[in-house]
Coordinates of C-alpha atoms and ligand atoms in Angstrom, one line a residue:
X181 CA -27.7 -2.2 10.5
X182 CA -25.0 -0.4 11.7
X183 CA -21.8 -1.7 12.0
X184 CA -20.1 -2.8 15.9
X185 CA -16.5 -2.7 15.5
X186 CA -15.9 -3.1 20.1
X187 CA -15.2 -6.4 19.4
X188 CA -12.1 -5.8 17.5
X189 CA -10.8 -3.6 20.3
X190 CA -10.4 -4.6 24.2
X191 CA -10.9 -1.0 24.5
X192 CA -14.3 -1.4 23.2
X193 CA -15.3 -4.5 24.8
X194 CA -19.0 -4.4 25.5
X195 CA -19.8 -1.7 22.8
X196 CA -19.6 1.4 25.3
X197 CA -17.7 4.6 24.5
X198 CA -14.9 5.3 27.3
X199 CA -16.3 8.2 29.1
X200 CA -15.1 11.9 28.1
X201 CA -14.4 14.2 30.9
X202 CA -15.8 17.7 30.3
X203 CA -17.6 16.9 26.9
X204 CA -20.7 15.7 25.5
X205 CA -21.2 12.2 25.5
X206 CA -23.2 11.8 21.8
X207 CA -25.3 8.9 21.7
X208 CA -27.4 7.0 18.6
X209 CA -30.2 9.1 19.5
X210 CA -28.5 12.8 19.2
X211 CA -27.2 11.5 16.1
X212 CA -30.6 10.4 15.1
X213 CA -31.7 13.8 15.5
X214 CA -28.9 15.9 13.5
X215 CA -29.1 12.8 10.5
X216 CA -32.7 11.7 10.9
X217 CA -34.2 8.4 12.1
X218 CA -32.7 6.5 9.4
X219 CA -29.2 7.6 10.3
X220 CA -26.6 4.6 10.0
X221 CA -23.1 5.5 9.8
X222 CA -21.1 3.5 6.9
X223 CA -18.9 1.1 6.8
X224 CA -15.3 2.2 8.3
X225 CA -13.3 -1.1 7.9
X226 CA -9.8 -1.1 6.5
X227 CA -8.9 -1.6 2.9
X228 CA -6.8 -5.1 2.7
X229 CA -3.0 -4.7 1.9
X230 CA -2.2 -4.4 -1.6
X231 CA 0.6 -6.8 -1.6
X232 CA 2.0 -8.5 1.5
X233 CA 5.7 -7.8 1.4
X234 CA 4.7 -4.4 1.2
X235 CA 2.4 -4.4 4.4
X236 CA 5.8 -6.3 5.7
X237 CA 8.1 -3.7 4.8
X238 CA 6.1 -1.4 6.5
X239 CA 6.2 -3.3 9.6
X240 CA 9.9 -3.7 9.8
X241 CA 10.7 0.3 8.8
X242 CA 8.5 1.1 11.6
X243 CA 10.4 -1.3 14.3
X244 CA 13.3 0.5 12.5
X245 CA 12.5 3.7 13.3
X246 CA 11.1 3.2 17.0
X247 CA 14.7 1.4 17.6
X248 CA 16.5 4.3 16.2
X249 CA 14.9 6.9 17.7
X250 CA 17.2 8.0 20.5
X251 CA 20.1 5.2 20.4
X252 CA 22.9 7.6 19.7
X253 CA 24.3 7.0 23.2
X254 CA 23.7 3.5 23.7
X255 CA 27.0 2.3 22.4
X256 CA 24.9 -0.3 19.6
X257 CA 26.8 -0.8 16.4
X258 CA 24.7 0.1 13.2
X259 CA 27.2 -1.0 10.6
X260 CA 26.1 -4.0 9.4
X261 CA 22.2 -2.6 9.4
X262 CA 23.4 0.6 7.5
X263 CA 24.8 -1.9 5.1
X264 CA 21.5 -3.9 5.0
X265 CA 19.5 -1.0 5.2
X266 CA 21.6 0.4 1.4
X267 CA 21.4 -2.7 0.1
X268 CA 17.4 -3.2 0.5
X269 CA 17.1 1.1 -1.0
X270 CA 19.3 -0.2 -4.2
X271 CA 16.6 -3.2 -4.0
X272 CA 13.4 -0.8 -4.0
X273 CA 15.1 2.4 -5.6
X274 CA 15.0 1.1 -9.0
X275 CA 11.8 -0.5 -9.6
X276 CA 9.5 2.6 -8.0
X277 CA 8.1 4.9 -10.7
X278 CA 8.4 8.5 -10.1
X279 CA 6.4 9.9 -7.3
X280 CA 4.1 11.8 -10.2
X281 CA 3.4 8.5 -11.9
X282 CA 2.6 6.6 -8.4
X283 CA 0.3 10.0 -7.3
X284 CA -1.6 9.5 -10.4
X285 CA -1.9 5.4 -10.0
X286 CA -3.3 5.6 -6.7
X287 CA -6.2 7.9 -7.5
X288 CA -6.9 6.0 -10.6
X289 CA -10.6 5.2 -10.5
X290 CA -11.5 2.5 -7.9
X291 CA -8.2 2.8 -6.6
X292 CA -7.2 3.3 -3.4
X293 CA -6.4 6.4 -2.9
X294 CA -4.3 7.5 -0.3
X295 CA -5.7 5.2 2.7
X296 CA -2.8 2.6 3.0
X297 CA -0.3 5.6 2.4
X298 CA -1.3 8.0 4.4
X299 CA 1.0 10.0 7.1
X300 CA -1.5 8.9 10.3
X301 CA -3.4 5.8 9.6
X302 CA -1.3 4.1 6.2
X303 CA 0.1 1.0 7.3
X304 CA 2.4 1.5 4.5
X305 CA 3.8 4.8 5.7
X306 CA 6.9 4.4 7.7
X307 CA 5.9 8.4 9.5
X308 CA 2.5 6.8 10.4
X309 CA 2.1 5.5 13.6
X310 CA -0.5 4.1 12.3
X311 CA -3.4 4.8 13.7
X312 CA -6.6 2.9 13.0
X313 CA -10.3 4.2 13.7
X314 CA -13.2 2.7 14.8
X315 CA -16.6 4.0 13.7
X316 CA -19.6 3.5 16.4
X317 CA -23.3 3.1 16.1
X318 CA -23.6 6.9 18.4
X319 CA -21.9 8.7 15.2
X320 CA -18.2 8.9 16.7
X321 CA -14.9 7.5 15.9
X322 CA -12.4 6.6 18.0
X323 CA -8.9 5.2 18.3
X324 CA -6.1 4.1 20.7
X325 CA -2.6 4.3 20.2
X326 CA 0.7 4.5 22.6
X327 CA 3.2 6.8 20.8
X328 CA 7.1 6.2 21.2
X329 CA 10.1 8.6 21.0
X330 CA 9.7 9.7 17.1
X331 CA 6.3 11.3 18.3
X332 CA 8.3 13.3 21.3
X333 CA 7.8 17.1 21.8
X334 CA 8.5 18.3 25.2
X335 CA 10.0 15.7 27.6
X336 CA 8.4 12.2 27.8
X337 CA 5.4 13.7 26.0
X338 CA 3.6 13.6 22.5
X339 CA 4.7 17.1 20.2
X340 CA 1.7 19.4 20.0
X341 CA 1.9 19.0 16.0
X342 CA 1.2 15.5 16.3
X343 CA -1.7 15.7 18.2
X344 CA -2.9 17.9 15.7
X345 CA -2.2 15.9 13.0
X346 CA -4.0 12.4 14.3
X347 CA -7.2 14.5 15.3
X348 CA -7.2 16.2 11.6
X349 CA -7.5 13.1 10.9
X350 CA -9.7 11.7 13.1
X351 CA -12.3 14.7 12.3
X352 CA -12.1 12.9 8.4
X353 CA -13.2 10.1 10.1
X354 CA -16.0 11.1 11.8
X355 CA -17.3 13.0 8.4
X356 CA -17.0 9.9 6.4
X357 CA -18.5 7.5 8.7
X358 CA -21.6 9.3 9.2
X359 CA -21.8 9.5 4.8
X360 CA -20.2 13.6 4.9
X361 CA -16.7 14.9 3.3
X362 CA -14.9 17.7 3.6
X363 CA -11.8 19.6 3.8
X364 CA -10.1 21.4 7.2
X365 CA -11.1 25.0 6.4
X366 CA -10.6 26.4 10.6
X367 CA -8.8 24.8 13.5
X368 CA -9.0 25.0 16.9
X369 CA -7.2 23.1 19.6
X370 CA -6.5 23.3 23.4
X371 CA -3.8 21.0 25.2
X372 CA -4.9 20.8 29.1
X373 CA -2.6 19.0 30.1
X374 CA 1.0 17.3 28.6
X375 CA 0.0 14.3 27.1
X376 CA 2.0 11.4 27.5
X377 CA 4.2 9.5 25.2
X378 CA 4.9 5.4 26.1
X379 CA 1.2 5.3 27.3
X380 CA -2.0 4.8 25.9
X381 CA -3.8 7.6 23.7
X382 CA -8.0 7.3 23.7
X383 CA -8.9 9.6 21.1
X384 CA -12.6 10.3 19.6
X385 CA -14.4 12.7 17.0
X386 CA -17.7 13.2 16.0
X387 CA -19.7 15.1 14.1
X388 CA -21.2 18.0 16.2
X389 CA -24.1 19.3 13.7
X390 CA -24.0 20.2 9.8
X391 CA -25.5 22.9 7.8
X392 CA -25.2 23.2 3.9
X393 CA -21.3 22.8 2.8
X394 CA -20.4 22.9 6.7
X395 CA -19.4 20.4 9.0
X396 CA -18.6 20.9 12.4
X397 CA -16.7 18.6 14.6
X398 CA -15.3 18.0 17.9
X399 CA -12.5 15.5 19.0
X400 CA -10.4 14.8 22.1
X401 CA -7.1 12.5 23.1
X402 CA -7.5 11.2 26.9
X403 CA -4.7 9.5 28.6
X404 CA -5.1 7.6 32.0
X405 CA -8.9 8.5 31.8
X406 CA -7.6 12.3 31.6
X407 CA -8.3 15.1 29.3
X408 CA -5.2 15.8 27.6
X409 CA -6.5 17.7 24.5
X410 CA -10.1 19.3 23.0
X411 CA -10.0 20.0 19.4
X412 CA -13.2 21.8 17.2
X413 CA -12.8 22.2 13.1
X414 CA -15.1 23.6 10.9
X415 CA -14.9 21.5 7.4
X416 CA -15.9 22.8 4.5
X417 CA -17.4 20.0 1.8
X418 CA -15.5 20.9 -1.2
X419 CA -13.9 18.6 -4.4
X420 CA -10.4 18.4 -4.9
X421 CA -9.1 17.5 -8.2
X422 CA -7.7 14.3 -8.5
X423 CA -3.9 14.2 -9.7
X424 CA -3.6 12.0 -13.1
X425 CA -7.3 13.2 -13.9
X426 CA -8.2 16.0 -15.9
X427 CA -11.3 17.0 -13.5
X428 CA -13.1 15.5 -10.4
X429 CA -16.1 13.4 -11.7
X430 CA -19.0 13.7 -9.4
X431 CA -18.6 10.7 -6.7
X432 CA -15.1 9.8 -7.4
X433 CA -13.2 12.6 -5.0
X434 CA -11.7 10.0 -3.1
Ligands
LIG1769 C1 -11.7 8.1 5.5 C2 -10.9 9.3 5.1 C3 -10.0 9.8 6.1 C4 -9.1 10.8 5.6 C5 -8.9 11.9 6.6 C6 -8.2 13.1 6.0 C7 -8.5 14.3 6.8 C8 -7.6 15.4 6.3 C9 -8.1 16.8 6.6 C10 -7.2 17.7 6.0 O1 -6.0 17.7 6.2 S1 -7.8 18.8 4.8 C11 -6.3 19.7 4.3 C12 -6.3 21.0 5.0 N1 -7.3 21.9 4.5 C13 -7.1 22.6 3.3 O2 -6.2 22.5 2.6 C14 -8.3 23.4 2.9 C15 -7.8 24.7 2.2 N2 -8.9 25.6 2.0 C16 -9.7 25.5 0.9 O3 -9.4 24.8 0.0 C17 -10.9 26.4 0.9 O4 -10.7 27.5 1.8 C18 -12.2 25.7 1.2 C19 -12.4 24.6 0.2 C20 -12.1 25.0 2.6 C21 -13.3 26.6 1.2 O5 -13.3 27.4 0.0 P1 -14.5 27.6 -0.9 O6 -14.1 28.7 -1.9 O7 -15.0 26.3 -1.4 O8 -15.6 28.2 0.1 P2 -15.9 29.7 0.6 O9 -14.6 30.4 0.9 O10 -16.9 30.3 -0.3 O11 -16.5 29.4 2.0 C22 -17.8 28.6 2.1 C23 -18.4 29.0 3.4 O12 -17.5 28.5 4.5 C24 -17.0 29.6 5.3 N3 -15.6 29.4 5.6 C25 -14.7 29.1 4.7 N4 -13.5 29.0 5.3 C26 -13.7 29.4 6.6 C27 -12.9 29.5 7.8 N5 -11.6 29.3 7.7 N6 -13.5 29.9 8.9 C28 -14.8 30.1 9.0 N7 -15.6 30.0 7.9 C29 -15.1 29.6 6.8 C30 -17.2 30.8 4.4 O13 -17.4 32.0 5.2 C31 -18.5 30.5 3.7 O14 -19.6 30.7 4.5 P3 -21.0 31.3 4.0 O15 -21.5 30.3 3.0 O16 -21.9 31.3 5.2 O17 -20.7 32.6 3.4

């Protein structure tokens, strides 16, 4: 069976997909339809944590960076923290192999790629937010997330870019949870209206229909049960080679 993730999100509770203003609602049965009757979209959850002070470092460069983000004028005295803050990089500094070497160890076979390190959902990037997606039985993913003052473009609200960026990823979502993979290959996006930062972000994708190599998909972001943005991508299923390999076996891409 397909797997329910509401339960894990209050923004899920009961298993029903927020309403989406001015878009199609797709249910189990469209997706039925465009997959087949024995469509089942896979398994979405998160990879566990490599190694916990890791996860924890994480955690603490991202309370970092939402406290830094805009003190300048608040009088606060960062001394003894830039001190702290030197003395944990001449911790780290030394014992990380080169970026190459690290590239290479995370797409080793079975590993895990770039999923914990990735710039929107990789709990151990600083940059991400991070986001996490949940898959639904209807063939969509969605997410929530309330962005602070590193995510601002125009005043009080979310940059443009960033938008962008989590519903790039969002669209890989959708691909992989109903079993497809592919690359952005054309992007289109429309903001309707600014959307805000400090409040929360409902953001879905799904996979619209698929023919061959191409995927097409469809996402937006609503805030305060607003449309704030409507994105559609064509992805193109393609293999990338894998760095440390010398080619991309069949079935190890990612
Ligand atoms: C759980 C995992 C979560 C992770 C989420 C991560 C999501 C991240 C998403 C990304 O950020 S992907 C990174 C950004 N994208 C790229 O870097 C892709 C760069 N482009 C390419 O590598 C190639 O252009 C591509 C592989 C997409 C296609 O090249 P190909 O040489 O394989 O295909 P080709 O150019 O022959 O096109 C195949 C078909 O697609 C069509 N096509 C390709 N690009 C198109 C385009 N831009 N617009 C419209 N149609 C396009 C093309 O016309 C053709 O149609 P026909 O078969 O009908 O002739």
């Amino acid at each position: 069976m397909s797997k329910d993730t509401s339960a894990e999100d209050p923004w899920h509770s009961g298993g029903k997909l927020h309403p989406v203003l001015g878009t199609r609602d797709p249910q189990l049965a469209d997706a039925q339809r465009v997959w087949g009757e024995d469509f089942e979209p896979v398994d979405l959850s998160e990879l566990e944590g490599a190694d916990p002070h890791l996860e924890d470092v994480g955690e603490q460069m991202r309370r970092l960076r939402d406290a830094l983000t805009g003190i300048a004028d608040s009088g606060a005295d960062l001394a003894e923290a830039a001190e702290l803050l030197r003395r944990a990089a001449d911790i780290v500094e030394p014992q990380s192999p080169d970026q190459a070497t690290r590239l290479a160890s995370q797409w080793r076979k079975g590993g895990p790629g770039a999923r914990r390190t990735n710039p929107v959902g990789g709990t151990e990037n600083v940059i991400a937010p991070p986001l996490r997606a949940f898959g639904h039985p209807d063939g969509s993913v969605s997410a929530r997330i309330t962005l602070g003052l590193p995510y601002q473009g125009p005043p009080g609200c979310v940059h443009g870019g960033m938008s962008a960026l989590m519903l790039d990823h969002l669209f890989g979502f959708a691909n992989h949870w109903v079993g497809l993979r592919g690359m952005t290959a054309h992007y289109e996006i429309d903001y309707r209206k600014p959307t805000p930062l400090l409040e929360p972000l409902d953001m879905k994708a799904w996979v619209e229909s698929h023919e061959g190599r191409k995927i097409w998909v469809r996402a937006t972001i609503e805030s305060g049960g607003e449309l704030r943005v409507e994105a559609r991508a064509l992805f193109i299923s393609a293999n990338v080679p894998l760095p440390g390999r010398d080619a991309t076996a069949p079935g190890e891409e990612r």
